[in-house]
């Protein structure tokens, strides 16, 4: 039984180094997760894996049942989660294919089921979210990235947008003025829900493209995103190879 889970994002619906042991279907009080949880061995250690967008990548960011995914992972005994997510790079250092380990988030999403603390409450609960990611796991990711020689960005502010459309150039200008370094559609409410469940959660962002209006005027294509993610995910694999034995 593993206490470590990996949530795979766009470009990571399967972990091809994972030796699959079994798949587990978990039903939750919040509905169905994105799919069964895969238990397997990765670089010599047991891990659990779930594809955030489903195994055929058919669940868009605003329809992911984040509550069910996190509840299911905790239910099977997971305490630590590495969340892999594709993002667009906003600030100059955040170039495509690079890995970034965010340390802050600004939430621009709306109308998503974003809390477990909704009903049947004994009292109102406000979780502390000053540091949205688990410091210890974040540091382990940073150390693993250095060990793997990945030149990862060791911090950065993640802008969580609603999607599924990409942003306008003006929206990206605004996100940069707000202090955001990269933009993705799945970082929230996932991180906050993990904190509500007292799970140690950190994120590994893979820069798939220059965000709208950055890196030239051309449109962002899925072909460009897929090509960069292929290289980016090869780097994620090297990161996990350094991380997992060190945990
Ligand atoms: N914007 C939002 N989400 C993303 C992007 C982007 O440019 N690229 C990958 N996920």
XYZ file of C-alpha atoms and ligand atoms in Angstrom:
257
model
C 0.000 0.000 0.000
C 1.404 3.340 -0.981
C 0.967 6.620 0.795
C 2.145 8.493 -2.316
C -0.115 9.365 -5.235
C 0.544 11.019 -8.540
C -2.247 12.924 -10.232
C -1.509 12.967 -13.942
C -2.606 15.904 -16.060
C -2.718 16.632 -19.781
C 0.072 14.642 -21.420
C 0.215 12.201 -18.520
C -2.869 9.992 -18.708
C -0.613 6.985 -18.255
C 2.682 6.610 -16.455
C 4.458 4.236 -18.805
C 7.187 3.349 -16.283
C 4.513 2.222 -13.825
C 4.320 -1.539 -13.328
C 0.608 -1.952 -12.728
C -0.398 -4.092 -9.760
C -4.148 -3.541 -9.762
C -6.871 -1.015 -10.442
C -9.293 0.082 -7.750
C -12.705 1.639 -8.308
C -13.654 3.952 -5.437
C -17.148 5.439 -5.054
C -17.277 8.589 -2.952
C -19.938 10.695 -1.221
C -19.046 13.379 -3.790
C -19.650 11.272 -6.884
C -17.303 9.390 -9.139
C -13.579 10.152 -9.453
C -12.030 10.681 -12.901
C -11.460 6.913 -13.139
C -10.141 3.946 -11.227
C -7.032 4.430 -9.139
C -4.061 2.480 -10.471
C -1.790 0.883 -7.891
C 1.657 0.110 -9.185
C 5.380 0.169 -8.695
C 7.339 3.127 -9.951
C 11.128 3.171 -9.690
C 10.990 0.431 -7.076
C 8.266 1.928 -4.874
C 4.513 1.563 -4.624
C 2.523 4.530 -5.818
C -1.090 5.250 -6.652
C -1.949 7.013 -9.893
C -5.054 8.746 -11.200
C -5.499 10.568 -14.497
C -7.213 13.873 -13.682
C -8.881 14.164 -17.099
C -9.790 10.456 -17.283
C -7.842 7.665 -18.926
C -9.005 8.782 -22.379
C -8.519 12.481 -21.597
C -12.191 13.341 -22.001
C -12.960 15.339 -18.819
C -12.335 19.071 -19.279
C -10.793 21.068 -16.407
C -14.071 22.634 -15.209
C -15.804 19.218 -15.132
C -13.160 17.303 -13.182
C -14.643 16.016 -9.931
C -11.770 17.309 -7.806
C -13.553 16.445 -4.554
C -14.107 12.830 -5.562
C -10.514 12.421 -6.755
C -9.003 13.715 -3.521
C -11.506 11.985 -1.263
C -10.822 8.671 -3.056
C -7.058 9.057 -2.710
C -7.318 9.760 0.993
C -9.764 6.888 1.394
C -7.201 4.389 0.083
C -4.548 5.667 2.487
C -2.702 8.290 0.447
C -1.105 11.073 2.502
C 1.148 12.725 -0.106
C 0.289 13.831 -3.624
C 2.431 15.055 -6.497
C 0.087 16.778 -8.937
C 1.379 17.076 -12.483
C -0.209 19.838 -14.540
C 0.360 21.426 -17.937
C 0.591 25.221 -17.910
C 1.281 28.155 -20.223
C 4.372 30.253 -19.465
C 3.799 33.949 -18.737
C 7.048 35.438 -17.390
C 10.207 35.273 -19.561
C 11.910 32.434 -17.679
C 8.896 30.152 -18.025
C 9.695 28.784 -21.441
C 8.034 25.762 -23.050
C 9.202 22.303 -21.912
C 10.567 23.688 -18.652
C 9.359 22.271 -15.349
C 8.236 24.619 -12.588
C 7.469 23.855 -8.974
C 4.982 26.505 -7.917
C 4.950 27.993 -4.436
C 1.880 30.227 -4.735
C -1.514 30.260 -6.436
C -4.059 32.847 -7.449
C -7.492 31.368 -8.056
C -9.518 32.800 -10.954
C -11.846 29.814 -11.292
C -15.552 30.068 -10.570
C -18.519 27.849 -10.016
C -16.517 24.698 -9.248
C -17.301 22.497 -6.254
C -14.422 23.859 -4.226
C -14.882 22.772 -0.612
C -15.711 19.782 1.564
C -16.896 22.166 4.316
C -20.346 22.852 2.964
C -23.032 21.075 4.909
C -23.591 19.054 8.081
C -21.034 21.310 9.743
C -20.590 21.502 13.485
C -18.874 24.847 12.999
C -17.578 26.998 10.184
C -14.018 26.062 9.193
C -11.485 28.295 7.488
C -8.336 26.418 6.545
C -5.015 28.254 6.529
C -3.833 28.565 2.934
C -1.018 31.109 3.316
C 1.357 28.560 1.793
C -0.872 26.574 -0.560
C 1.577 23.714 -1.174
C 3.119 21.243 1.271
C 6.517 22.783 2.065
C 8.267 19.495 2.719
C 7.142 17.824 -0.506
C 7.892 20.979 -2.487
C 11.439 20.981 -1.162
C 11.803 17.322 -2.047
C 10.651 18.100 -5.587
C 13.142 20.961 -5.832
C 15.971 18.724 -4.572
C 14.988 15.948 -6.989
C 14.906 18.388 -9.914
C 18.426 19.567 -9.024
C 19.654 16.004 -8.663
C 18.213 15.148 -12.076
C 19.886 18.246 -13.588
C 16.572 19.597 -14.862
C 17.035 23.374 -14.467
C 13.501 23.599 -13.094
C 11.993 26.890 -11.939
C 12.021 26.360 -8.178
C 9.158 28.700 -7.402
C 6.459 30.622 -9.172
C 2.868 31.763 -8.869
C 0.286 29.592 -10.601
C -2.768 31.356 -12.057
C -5.712 28.950 -12.031
C -8.169 29.920 -14.764
C -11.577 28.486 -15.534
C -11.065 27.246 -19.084
C -11.602 25.269 -21.110
C -10.744 28.052 -23.523
C -7.274 29.553 -23.396
C -6.882 33.156 -22.283
C -6.854 36.407 -24.221
C -3.583 38.350 -24.473
C -5.092 41.044 -22.223
C -6.036 38.449 -19.620
C -2.456 37.196 -19.604
C -1.193 40.798 -19.208
C -3.487 41.112 -16.213
C -2.284 37.826 -14.722
C 1.309 39.031 -15.062
C 0.431 42.327 -13.350
C -1.105 40.250 -10.577
C 2.242 38.488 -10.134
C 1.516 35.190 -11.882
C 4.320 33.289 -13.646
C 2.307 30.598 -15.407
C -1.297 29.708 -16.042
C -3.230 26.463 -15.927
C -6.803 25.304 -15.462
C -6.618 22.579 -12.823
C -4.533 23.873 -9.922
C -7.668 24.991 -8.097
C -9.701 23.843 -6.303
C -7.433 20.780 -6.222
C -4.789 22.314 -3.933
C -7.318 23.754 -1.480
C -9.312 20.525 -1.294
C -6.107 18.627 -0.540
C -5.421 21.054 2.303
C -8.967 20.590 3.625
C -8.289 16.854 3.779
C -4.900 17.528 5.424
C -3.061 15.870 2.561
C 0.506 16.907 1.761
C 0.109 18.208 -1.801
C 2.674 19.751 -4.144
C 2.600 20.465 -7.832
C 4.919 19.860 -10.731
C 3.937 22.188 -13.578
C 5.083 21.445 -17.100
C 5.177 24.433 -19.420
C 3.405 23.401 -22.599
C 3.320 26.696 -24.507
C 3.862 30.406 -24.215
C 0.655 31.868 -22.785
C -1.527 33.994 -25.080
C 0.293 37.020 -26.472
C 3.688 35.816 -25.195
C 6.350 34.458 -27.530
C 4.883 36.075 -30.667
C 1.421 36.735 -32.000
C 0.629 33.338 -33.444
C -2.281 31.264 -32.182
C -1.607 28.524 -29.644
C -2.180 25.121 -31.224
C -2.860 21.745 -29.661
C -0.074 20.361 -31.876
C 2.428 22.747 -30.257
C 1.147 21.892 -26.782
C 1.388 18.143 -27.448
C 4.909 18.354 -28.881
C 6.202 20.374 -25.915
C 4.430 18.129 -23.435
C 6.159 15.102 -24.861
C 9.539 16.619 -23.987
C 8.170 18.059 -20.716
C 6.793 14.699 -19.586
C 10.149 13.025 -20.295
C 11.539 15.534 -17.782
C 8.752 14.738 -15.299
C 9.761 11.106 -15.514
C 13.377 12.011 -14.688
C 12.106 14.123 -11.799
C 10.031 11.242 -10.379
C 12.946 8.868 -10.828
C 15.014 11.109 -8.546
C 12.149 11.935 -6.183
C 10.564 8.596 -5.395
C 13.557 6.684 -4.013
C 14.460 9.781 -1.934
C 11.075 10.064 -0.225
N -3.474 28.563 -20.373
C -4.176 27.836 -19.475
N -3.958 26.553 -19.270
C -2.983 25.952 -19.964
C -2.213 26.640 -20.907
C -2.468 28.024 -21.113
O -1.820 28.702 -21.935
N -1.344 25.751 -21.442
C -1.574 24.565 -20.831
N -2.567 24.678 -19.940
